[in-house]
Coordinates of C-alpha atoms in Angstrom, one line a residue:
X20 CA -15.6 -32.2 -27.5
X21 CA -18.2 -32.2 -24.7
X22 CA -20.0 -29.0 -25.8
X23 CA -22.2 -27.8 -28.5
X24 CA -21.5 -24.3 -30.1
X25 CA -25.5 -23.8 -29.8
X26 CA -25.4 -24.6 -25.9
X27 CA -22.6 -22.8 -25.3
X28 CA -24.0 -19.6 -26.8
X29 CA -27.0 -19.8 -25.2
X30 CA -25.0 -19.5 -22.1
X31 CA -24.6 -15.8 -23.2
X32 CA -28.7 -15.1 -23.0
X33 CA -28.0 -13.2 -26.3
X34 CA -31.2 -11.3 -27.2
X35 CA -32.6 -8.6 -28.6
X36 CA -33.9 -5.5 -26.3
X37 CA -36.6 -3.4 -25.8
X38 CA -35.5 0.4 -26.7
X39 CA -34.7 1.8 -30.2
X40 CA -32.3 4.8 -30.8
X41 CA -31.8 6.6 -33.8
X42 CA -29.7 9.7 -35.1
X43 CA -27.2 11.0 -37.2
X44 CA -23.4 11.1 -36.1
X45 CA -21.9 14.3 -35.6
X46 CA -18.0 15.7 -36.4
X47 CA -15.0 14.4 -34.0
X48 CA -14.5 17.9 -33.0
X49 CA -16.2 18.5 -29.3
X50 CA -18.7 21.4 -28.9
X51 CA -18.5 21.2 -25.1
X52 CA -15.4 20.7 -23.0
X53 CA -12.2 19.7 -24.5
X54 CA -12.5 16.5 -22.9
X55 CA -15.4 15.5 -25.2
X56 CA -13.7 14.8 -27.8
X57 CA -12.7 11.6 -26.2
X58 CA -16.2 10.4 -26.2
X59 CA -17.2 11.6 -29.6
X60 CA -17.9 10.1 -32.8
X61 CA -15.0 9.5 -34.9
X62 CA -14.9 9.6 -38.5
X63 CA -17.2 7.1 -40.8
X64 CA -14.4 6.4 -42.8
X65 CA -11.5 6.6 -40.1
X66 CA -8.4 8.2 -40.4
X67 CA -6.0 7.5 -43.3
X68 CA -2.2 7.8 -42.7
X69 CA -1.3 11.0 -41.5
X70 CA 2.9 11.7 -40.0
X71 CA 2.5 12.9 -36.6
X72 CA 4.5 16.1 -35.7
X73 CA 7.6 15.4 -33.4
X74 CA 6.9 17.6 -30.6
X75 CA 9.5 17.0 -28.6
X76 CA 12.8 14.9 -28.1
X77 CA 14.0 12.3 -30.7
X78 CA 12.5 8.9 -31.4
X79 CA 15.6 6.7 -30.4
X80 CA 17.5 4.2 -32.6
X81 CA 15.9 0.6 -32.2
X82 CA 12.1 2.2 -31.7
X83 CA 10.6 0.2 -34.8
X84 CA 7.3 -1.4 -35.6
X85 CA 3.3 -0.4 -34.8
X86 CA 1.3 0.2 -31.7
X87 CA -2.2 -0.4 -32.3
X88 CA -4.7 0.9 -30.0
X89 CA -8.9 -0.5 -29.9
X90 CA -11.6 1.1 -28.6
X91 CA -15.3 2.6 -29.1
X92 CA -15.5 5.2 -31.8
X93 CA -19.1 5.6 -32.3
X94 CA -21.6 6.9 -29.7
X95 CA -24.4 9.2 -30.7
X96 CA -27.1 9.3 -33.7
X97 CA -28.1 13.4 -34.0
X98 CA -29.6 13.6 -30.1
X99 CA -29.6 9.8 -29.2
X100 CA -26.2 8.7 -26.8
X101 CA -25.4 4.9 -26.5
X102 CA -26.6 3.0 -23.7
X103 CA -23.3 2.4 -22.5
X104 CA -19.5 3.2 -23.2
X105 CA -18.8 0.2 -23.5
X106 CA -20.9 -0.9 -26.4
X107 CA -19.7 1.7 -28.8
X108 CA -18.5 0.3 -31.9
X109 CA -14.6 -0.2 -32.5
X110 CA -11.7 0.8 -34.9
X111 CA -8.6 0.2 -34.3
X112 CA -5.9 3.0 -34.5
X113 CA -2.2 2.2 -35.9
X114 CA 0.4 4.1 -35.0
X115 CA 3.6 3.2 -37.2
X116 CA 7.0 4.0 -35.8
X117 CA 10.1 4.4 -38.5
X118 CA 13.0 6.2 -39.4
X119 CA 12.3 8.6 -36.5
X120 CA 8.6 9.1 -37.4
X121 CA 5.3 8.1 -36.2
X122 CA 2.3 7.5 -38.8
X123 CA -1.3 7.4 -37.6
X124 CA -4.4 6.1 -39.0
X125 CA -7.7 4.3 -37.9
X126 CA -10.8 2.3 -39.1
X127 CA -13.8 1.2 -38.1
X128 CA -13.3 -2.6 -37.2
X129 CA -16.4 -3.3 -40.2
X130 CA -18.5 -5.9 -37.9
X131 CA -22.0 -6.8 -38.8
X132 CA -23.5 -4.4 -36.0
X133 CA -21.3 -1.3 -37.0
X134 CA -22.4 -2.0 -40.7
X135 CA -26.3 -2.5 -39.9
X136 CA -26.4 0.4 -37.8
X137 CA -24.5 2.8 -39.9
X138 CA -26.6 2.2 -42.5
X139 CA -30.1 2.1 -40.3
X140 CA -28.5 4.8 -39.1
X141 CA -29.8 4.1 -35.6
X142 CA -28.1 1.5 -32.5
X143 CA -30.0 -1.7 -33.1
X144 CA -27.9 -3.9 -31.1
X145 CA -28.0 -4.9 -27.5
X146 CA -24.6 -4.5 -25.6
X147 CA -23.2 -4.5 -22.2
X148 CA -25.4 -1.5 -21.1
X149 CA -27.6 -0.7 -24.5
X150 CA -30.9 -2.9 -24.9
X151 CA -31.1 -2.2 -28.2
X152 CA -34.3 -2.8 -31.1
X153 CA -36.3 -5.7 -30.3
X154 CA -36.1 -5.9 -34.5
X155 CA -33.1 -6.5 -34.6
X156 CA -32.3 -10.6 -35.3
X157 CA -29.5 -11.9 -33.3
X158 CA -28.8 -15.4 -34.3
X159 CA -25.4 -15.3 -32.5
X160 CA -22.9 -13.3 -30.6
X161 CA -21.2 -12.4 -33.9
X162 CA -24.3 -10.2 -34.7
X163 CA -24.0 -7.7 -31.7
X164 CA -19.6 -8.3 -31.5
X165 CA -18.4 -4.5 -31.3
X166 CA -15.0 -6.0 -31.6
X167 CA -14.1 -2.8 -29.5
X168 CA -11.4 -3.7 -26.3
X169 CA -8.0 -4.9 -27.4
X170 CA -6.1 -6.5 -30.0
X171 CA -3.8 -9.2 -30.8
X172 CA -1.3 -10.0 -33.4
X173 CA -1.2 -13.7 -34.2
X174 CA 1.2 -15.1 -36.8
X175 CA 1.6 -11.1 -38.0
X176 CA -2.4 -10.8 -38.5
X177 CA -4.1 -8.2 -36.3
X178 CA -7.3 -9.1 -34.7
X179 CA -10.0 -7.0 -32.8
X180 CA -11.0 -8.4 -29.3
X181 CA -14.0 -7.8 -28.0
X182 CA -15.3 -10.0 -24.4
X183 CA -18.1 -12.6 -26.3
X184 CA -17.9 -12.7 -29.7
X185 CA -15.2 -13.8 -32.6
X186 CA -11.7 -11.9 -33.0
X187 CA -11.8 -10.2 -36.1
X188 CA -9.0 -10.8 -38.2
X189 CA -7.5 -7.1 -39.8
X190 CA -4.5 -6.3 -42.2
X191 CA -1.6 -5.3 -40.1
X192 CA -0.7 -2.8 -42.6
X193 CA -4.2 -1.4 -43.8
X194 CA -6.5 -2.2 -41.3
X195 CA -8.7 -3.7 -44.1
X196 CA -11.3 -5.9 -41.7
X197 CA -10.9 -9.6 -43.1
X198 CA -13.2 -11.6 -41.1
X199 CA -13.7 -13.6 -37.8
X200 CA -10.9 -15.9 -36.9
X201 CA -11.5 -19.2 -37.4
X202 CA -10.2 -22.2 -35.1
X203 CA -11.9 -24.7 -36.0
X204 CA -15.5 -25.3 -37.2
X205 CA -16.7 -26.7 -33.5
X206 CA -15.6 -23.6 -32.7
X207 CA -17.2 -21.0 -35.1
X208 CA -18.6 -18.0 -33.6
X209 CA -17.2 -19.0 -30.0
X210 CA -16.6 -16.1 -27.9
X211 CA -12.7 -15.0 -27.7
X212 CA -12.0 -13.0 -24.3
X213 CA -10.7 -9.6 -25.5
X214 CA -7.5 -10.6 -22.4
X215 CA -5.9 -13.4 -24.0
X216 CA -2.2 -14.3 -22.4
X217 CA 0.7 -14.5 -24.5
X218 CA 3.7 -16.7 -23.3
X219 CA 6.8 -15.3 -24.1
X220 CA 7.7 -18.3 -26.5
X221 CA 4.4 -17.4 -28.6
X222 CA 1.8 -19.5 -27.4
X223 CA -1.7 -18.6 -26.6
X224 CA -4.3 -19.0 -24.0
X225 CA -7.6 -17.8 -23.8
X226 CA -11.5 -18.2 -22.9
X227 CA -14.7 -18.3 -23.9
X228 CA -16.8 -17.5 -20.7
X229 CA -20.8 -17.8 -21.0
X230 CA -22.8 -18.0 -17.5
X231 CA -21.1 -20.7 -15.5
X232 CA -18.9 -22.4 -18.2
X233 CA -15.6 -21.1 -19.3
X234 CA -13.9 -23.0 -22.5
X235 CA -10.4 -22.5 -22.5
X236 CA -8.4 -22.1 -25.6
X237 CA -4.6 -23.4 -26.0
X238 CA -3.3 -21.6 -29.3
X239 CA -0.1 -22.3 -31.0
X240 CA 2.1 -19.0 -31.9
X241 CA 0.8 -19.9 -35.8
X242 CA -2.9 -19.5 -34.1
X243 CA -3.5 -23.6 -34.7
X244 CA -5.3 -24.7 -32.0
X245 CA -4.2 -27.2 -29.4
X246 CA -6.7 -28.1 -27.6
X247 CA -10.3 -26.7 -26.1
X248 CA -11.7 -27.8 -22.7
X249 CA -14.4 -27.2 -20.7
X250 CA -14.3 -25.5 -16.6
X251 CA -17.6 -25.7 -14.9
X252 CA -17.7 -22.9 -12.0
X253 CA -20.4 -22.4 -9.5
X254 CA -20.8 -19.3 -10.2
X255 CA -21.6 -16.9 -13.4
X256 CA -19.6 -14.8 -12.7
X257 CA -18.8 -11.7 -14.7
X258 CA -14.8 -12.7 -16.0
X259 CA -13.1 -9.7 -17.9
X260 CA -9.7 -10.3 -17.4
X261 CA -7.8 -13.2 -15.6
X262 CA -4.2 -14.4 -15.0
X263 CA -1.4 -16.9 -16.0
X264 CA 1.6 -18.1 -14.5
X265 CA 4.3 -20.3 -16.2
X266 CA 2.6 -23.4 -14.5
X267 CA -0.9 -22.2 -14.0
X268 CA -4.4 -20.4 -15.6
X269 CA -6.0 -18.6 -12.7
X270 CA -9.8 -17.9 -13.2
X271 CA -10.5 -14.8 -11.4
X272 CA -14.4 -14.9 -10.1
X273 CA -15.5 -11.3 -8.4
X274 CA -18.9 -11.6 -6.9
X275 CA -20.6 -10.0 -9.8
X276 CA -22.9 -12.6 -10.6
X277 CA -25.0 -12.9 -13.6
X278 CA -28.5 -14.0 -12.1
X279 CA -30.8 -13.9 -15.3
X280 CA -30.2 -13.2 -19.4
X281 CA -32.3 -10.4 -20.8
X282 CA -30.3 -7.6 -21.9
X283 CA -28.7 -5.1 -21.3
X284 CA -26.2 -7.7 -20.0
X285 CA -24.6 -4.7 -17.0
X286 CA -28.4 -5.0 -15.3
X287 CA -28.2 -9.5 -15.1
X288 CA -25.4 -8.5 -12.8
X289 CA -25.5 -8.8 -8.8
X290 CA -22.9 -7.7 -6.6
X291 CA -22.4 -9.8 -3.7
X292 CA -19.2 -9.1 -1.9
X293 CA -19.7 -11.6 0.9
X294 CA -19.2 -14.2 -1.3
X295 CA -15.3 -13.1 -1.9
X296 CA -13.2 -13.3 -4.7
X297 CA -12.7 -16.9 -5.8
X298 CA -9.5 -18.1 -7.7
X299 CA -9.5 -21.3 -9.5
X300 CA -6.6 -22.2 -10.4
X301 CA -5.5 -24.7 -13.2
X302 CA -2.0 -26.7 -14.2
X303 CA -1.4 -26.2 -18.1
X304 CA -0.3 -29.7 -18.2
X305 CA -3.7 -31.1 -17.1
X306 CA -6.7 -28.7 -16.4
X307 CA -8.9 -31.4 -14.3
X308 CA -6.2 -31.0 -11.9
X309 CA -7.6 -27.8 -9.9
X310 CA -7.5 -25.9 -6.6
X311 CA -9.4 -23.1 -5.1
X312 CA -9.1 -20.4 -3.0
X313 CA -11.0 -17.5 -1.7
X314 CA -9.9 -14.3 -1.0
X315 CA -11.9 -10.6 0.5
X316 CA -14.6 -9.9 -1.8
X317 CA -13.4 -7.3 -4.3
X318 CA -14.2 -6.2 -8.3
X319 CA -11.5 -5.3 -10.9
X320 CA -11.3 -5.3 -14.4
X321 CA -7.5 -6.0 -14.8
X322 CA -4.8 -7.4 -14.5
X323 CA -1.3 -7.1 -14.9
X324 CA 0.1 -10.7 -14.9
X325 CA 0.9 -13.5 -12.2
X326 CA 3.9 -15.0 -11.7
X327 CA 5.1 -17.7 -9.6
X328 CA 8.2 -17.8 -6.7
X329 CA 10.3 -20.8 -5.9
X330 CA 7.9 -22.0 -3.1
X331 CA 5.4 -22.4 -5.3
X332 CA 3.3 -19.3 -4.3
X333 CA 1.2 -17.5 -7.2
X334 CA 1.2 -13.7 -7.1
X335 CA -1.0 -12.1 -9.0
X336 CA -0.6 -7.9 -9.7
X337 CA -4.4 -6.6 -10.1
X338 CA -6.1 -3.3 -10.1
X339 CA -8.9 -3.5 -7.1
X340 CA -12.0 -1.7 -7.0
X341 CA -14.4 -1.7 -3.1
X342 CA -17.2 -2.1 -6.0
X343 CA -17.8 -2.5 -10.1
X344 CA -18.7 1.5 -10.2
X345 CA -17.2 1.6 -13.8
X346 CA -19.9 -0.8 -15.5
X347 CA -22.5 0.5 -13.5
X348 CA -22.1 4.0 -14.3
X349 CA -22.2 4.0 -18.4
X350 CA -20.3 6.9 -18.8
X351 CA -23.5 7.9 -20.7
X352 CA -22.7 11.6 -19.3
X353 CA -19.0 11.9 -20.4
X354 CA -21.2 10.9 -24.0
X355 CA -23.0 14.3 -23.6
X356 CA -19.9 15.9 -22.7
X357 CA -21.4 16.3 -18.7
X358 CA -18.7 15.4 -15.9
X359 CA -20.5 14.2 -12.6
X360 CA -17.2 13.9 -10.5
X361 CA -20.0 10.5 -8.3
X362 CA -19.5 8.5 -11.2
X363 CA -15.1 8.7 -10.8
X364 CA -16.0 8.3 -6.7
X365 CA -15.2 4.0 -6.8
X366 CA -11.6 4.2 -5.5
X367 CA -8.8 1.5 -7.5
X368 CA -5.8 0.6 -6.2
X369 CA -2.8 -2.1 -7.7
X370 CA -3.1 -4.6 -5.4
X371 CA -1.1 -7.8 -5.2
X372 CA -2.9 -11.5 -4.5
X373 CA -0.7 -13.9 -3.0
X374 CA -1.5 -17.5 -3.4
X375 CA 0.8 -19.4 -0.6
X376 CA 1.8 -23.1 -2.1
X377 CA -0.6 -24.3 1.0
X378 CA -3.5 -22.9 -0.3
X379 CA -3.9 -20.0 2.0
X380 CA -4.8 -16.5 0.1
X381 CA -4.4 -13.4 1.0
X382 CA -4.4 -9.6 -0.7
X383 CA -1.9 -6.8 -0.3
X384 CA -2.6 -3.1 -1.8
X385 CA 0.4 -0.4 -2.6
X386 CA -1.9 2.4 -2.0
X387 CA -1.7 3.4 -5.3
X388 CA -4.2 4.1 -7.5
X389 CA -4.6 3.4 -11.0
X390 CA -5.5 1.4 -13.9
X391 CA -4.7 -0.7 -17.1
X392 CA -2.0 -2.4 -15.6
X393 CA 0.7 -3.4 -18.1
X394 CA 3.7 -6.1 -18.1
X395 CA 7.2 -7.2 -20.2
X396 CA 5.9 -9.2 -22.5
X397 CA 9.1 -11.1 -22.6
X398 CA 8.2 -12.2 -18.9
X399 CA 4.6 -12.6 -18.6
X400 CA 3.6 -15.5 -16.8
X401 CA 7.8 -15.6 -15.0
X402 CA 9.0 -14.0 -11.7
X403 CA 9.6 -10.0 -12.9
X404 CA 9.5 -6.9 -11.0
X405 CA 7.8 -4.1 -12.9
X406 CA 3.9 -3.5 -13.6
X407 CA 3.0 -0.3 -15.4
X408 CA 0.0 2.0 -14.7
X409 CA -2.4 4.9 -15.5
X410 CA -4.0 7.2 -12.7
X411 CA -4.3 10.2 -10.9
X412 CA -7.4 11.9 -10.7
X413 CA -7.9 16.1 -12.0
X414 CA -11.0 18.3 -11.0
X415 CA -13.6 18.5 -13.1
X416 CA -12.8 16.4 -15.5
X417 CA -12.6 12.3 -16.1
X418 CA -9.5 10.6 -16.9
X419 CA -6.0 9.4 -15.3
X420 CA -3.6 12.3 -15.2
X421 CA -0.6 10.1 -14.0
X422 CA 2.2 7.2 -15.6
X423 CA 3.7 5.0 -12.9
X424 CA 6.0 2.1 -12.7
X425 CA 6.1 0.0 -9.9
X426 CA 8.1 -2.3 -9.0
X427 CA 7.5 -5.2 -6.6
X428 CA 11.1 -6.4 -5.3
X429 CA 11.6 -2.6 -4.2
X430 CA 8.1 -2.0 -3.0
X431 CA 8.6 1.4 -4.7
X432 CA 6.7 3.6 -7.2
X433 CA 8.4 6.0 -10.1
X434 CA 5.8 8.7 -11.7
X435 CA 5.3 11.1 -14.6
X436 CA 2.5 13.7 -14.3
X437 CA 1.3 14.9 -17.6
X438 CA -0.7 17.9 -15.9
X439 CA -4.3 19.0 -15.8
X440 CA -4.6 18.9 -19.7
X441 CA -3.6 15.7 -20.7
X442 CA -5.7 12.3 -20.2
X443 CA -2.8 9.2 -20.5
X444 CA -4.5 6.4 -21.4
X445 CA -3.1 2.6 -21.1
X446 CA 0.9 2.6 -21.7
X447 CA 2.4 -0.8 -22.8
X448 CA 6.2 -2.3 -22.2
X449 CA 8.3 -2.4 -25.3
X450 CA 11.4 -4.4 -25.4
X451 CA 14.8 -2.5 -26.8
X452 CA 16.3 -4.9 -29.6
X453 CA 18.9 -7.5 -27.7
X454 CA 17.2 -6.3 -24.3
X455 CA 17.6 -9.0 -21.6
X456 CA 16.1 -7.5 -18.5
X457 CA 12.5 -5.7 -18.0
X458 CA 14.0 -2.1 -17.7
X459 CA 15.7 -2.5 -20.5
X460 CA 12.7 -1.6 -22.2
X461 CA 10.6 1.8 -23.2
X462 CA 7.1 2.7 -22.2
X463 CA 5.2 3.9 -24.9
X464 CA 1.4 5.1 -24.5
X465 CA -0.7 7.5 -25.5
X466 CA -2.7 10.8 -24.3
X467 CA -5.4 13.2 -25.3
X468 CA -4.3 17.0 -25.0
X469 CA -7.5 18.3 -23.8
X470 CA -6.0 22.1 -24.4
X471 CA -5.6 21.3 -27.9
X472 CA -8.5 18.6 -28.6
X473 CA -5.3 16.5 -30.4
X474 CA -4.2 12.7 -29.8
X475 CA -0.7 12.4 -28.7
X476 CA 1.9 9.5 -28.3
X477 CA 5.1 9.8 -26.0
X478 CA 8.2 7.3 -25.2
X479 CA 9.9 7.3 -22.0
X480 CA 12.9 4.9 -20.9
X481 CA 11.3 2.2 -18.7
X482 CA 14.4 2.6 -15.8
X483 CA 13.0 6.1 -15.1
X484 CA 9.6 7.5 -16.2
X485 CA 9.8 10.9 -13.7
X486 CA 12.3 12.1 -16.0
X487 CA 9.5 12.7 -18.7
X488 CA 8.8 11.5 -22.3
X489 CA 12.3 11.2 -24.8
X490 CA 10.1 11.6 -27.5
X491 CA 6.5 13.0 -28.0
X492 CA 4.5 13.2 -31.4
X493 CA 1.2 14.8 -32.1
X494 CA -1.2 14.8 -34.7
X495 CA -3.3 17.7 -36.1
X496 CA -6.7 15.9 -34.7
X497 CA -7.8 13.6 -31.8
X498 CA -9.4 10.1 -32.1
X499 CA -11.6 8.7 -28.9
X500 CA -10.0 7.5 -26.2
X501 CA -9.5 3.5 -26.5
X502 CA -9.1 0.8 -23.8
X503 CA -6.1 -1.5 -24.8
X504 CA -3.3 -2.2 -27.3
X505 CA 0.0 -4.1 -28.4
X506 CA 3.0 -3.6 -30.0
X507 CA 4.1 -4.9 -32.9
X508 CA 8.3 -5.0 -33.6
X509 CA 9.3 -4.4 -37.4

């Protein structure tokens, strides 16, 4: 193997910061506006299983298994906010579907930096956008993982994602945190993208991106791995998410270019839209065997998947922003419960990149907005129709308002508004038992009712959202808004 694990890490400029913050956390409940409690501490020791109240509608028959949700839980110590949203620590909520119910609980995903800072009491780790306490010893990534973005089931273990550190292996069933995954001991403490891609036979690509290097992992469905190899780019740039076809791994390069290593790791980063949006794109069977392609310079932080026609052309469903206003911002205000509507001004749009067979590139929007892009997982990476969405914008407040399906053959959108007092946040695909197309399929997702300061989760048959939710639970409390999820069927 051509690389070091000490080399490769160093590629991250891991360090420790200059600023200290210290506090006590305060109840999940927000003081402010009802949207606060989104962006509010959740409790120490999580939530243990609680049934969720059937609001409306009927679970249907077949509707059977877990979705778990990740995301930042902890962002204030008494009058001290986080640097940055995206450095707040993680726990993982479960939300069990069976017999017509729906059980929820949560933990804290128990990482070295949520442990050292609970009991310091104070943020001591560097993030994204948090400097952190220049006491604090970082020896590797591990030490500041908030194991806080998505999650992914291998072999029926759960595992916390986060973007540079270890996945953190959890019990399915308790949430217990078990320890970093290990692959291998070349491999120990290798950073684990927190977008992996999932064939729909079970195996498992991801990367390990630090500066200009990006190792690429091929897992088997048992999480044995295959093989790891090294892509040299030109560029550092900042990779979040990326795409896969049934042929090909497509490293997405936005010209957000890392151009030193102190942190906070959000101020290393230029933007430089001239430079375009570069695609490298790789053939499974042989990653030496490469082609690039530029397209209009353009940030995003997702995508939906890529699939591949019988020409040979790639297309790639991706949510677009003019500029990376979400990193930027910090959402340290929505932390202290303040809406400044400049900080929701960056306009996103699903946007399709086409990559013809002779190389040339090109990108074509829908004109609709939205985010957290979602898929089939029985045909990610094959030719398919349908990409799922968040968005829609309500005064005075943050968050997407708005589900939509869209599908590509028809060039046509279907949407559900959940109204001024709900935020939706990412809904995922999930197939019916025996289902053999992508609509045969429900969308399940989940919302916070601002109104009522509760977490909600709703069900809606995939061939026609606009006719609302068939089933809606809520519980008796709210937990903070999270970034991704998956389901698991049983």
């Amino acid at each position: 193997m051509d690389i070091t694990r000490r080399s490769f890490l160093a590629g991250l400029g891991v360090s420790a910061g200059a600023a200290t913050l210290a506090g006590h956390g305060f109840g999940l409940r927000a003081e402010g506006p009802g949207w606060q409690v989104g962006y509010s501490n959740a409790p120490a020791a999580g939530f243990a299983p609680s049934e969720m109240k059937l609001i409306s509608g009927a679970a249907p028959e077949g509707l059977s298994g877990s979705l778990y949700r990740n995301g930042p839980a902890w962002f204030r110590y008494r009058d001290e906010v986080l640097g940055h949203w995206f450095d707040g620590d993680g726990m993982v909520q479960r939300i069990a579907f069976q017999g017509g119910k729906a059980i929820h609980s949560g933990r804290f995903v128990q990482t070295h930096k949520h442990k050292s800072e609970q009991a310091a009491e104070a943020f001591l780790a560097p993030g994204f956008g948090s400097a952190g306490d220049p006491s604090f010893a970082v020896t590797s990534s591990d030490d500041v993982n908030a194991a806080n973005t998505s999650v992914l089931m291998i072999d029926g273990e759960l595992h916390a994602l986060w973007e540079a550190g270890s996945a953190i292996a959890m019990d399915s069933q308790t949430l217990e945190t078990r320890g970093p995954l290990s692959v291998g001991s070349d491999l120990k403490g290798m950073p684990f993208l927190a977008h992996p891609k999932v064939e729909p036979g079970g195996r498992i690509w991801n990367l390990a991106v630090a500066g200009n290097r990006v190792g690429i992992y091929k897992l088997a469905p048992s999480g044995a791995l295959e093989a790891f190899q090294l892509v040299q780019t030109d560029k550092a740039a900042y990779i979040h998410d990326w795409a896969m076809t049934e042929r090909h791994l497509v490293l997405m390069l936005q010209p957000w270019v890392q151009t030193r290593s102190l942190p906070p790791f959000v101020g290393t980063l230029e933007w430089r839209p001239d430079e375009g949006l570069d695609l490298i794109i790789l053939d499974k069977d042989d990653l030496t065997r490469q082609r690039r392609v530029t397209v209009d310079g353009h940030a995003f932080y997702h995508t939906g998947a890529a699939w591949e026609d019988a020409g040979g052309a790639i297309h790639i469903d991706v949510c677009l922003y003019e500029q990376p206003f979400l990193g930027t911002g910090g959402a340290t205000n929505l932390m202290r419960g303040e809406y400044d509507a400049a900080e929701d001004a960056g306009h996103n749009e699903l946007s399709r990149i086409v990559v013809e067979a002779s190389g040339a590139g090109r990108i074509e929007k829908t004109g609709i907005d939205g985010e957290f892009p979602a898929v089939h997982p029985g045909f990610h990476g094959l030719q398919r129709r349908m990409t799922v969405l968040v968005g829609g914008n309500v005064a005075g407040r943050p968050g997407a308002s708005r589900l939509t399906t869209f599908d590509w053959r028809l060039g046509a959108a279907t949407h559900f508004d959940y109204g001024a007092n709900r935020i939706a946040e990412e809904h995922l695909v999930v197939p019916k038992p025996g289902g053999r197309s992508e609509y045969d399929a429900w969308i399940v997702g989940t919302a916070l009712n601002t109104a009522r300061q509760r977490s909600e989760v709703h069900v809606f048959e995939a061939v026609d959202v606009s006719a609302g939710p068939i089933a809606s639970f809520a519980a008796d409390y709210a937990w903070p808004l999270g970034f991704h999820g998956t389901f698991a069927a049983g």
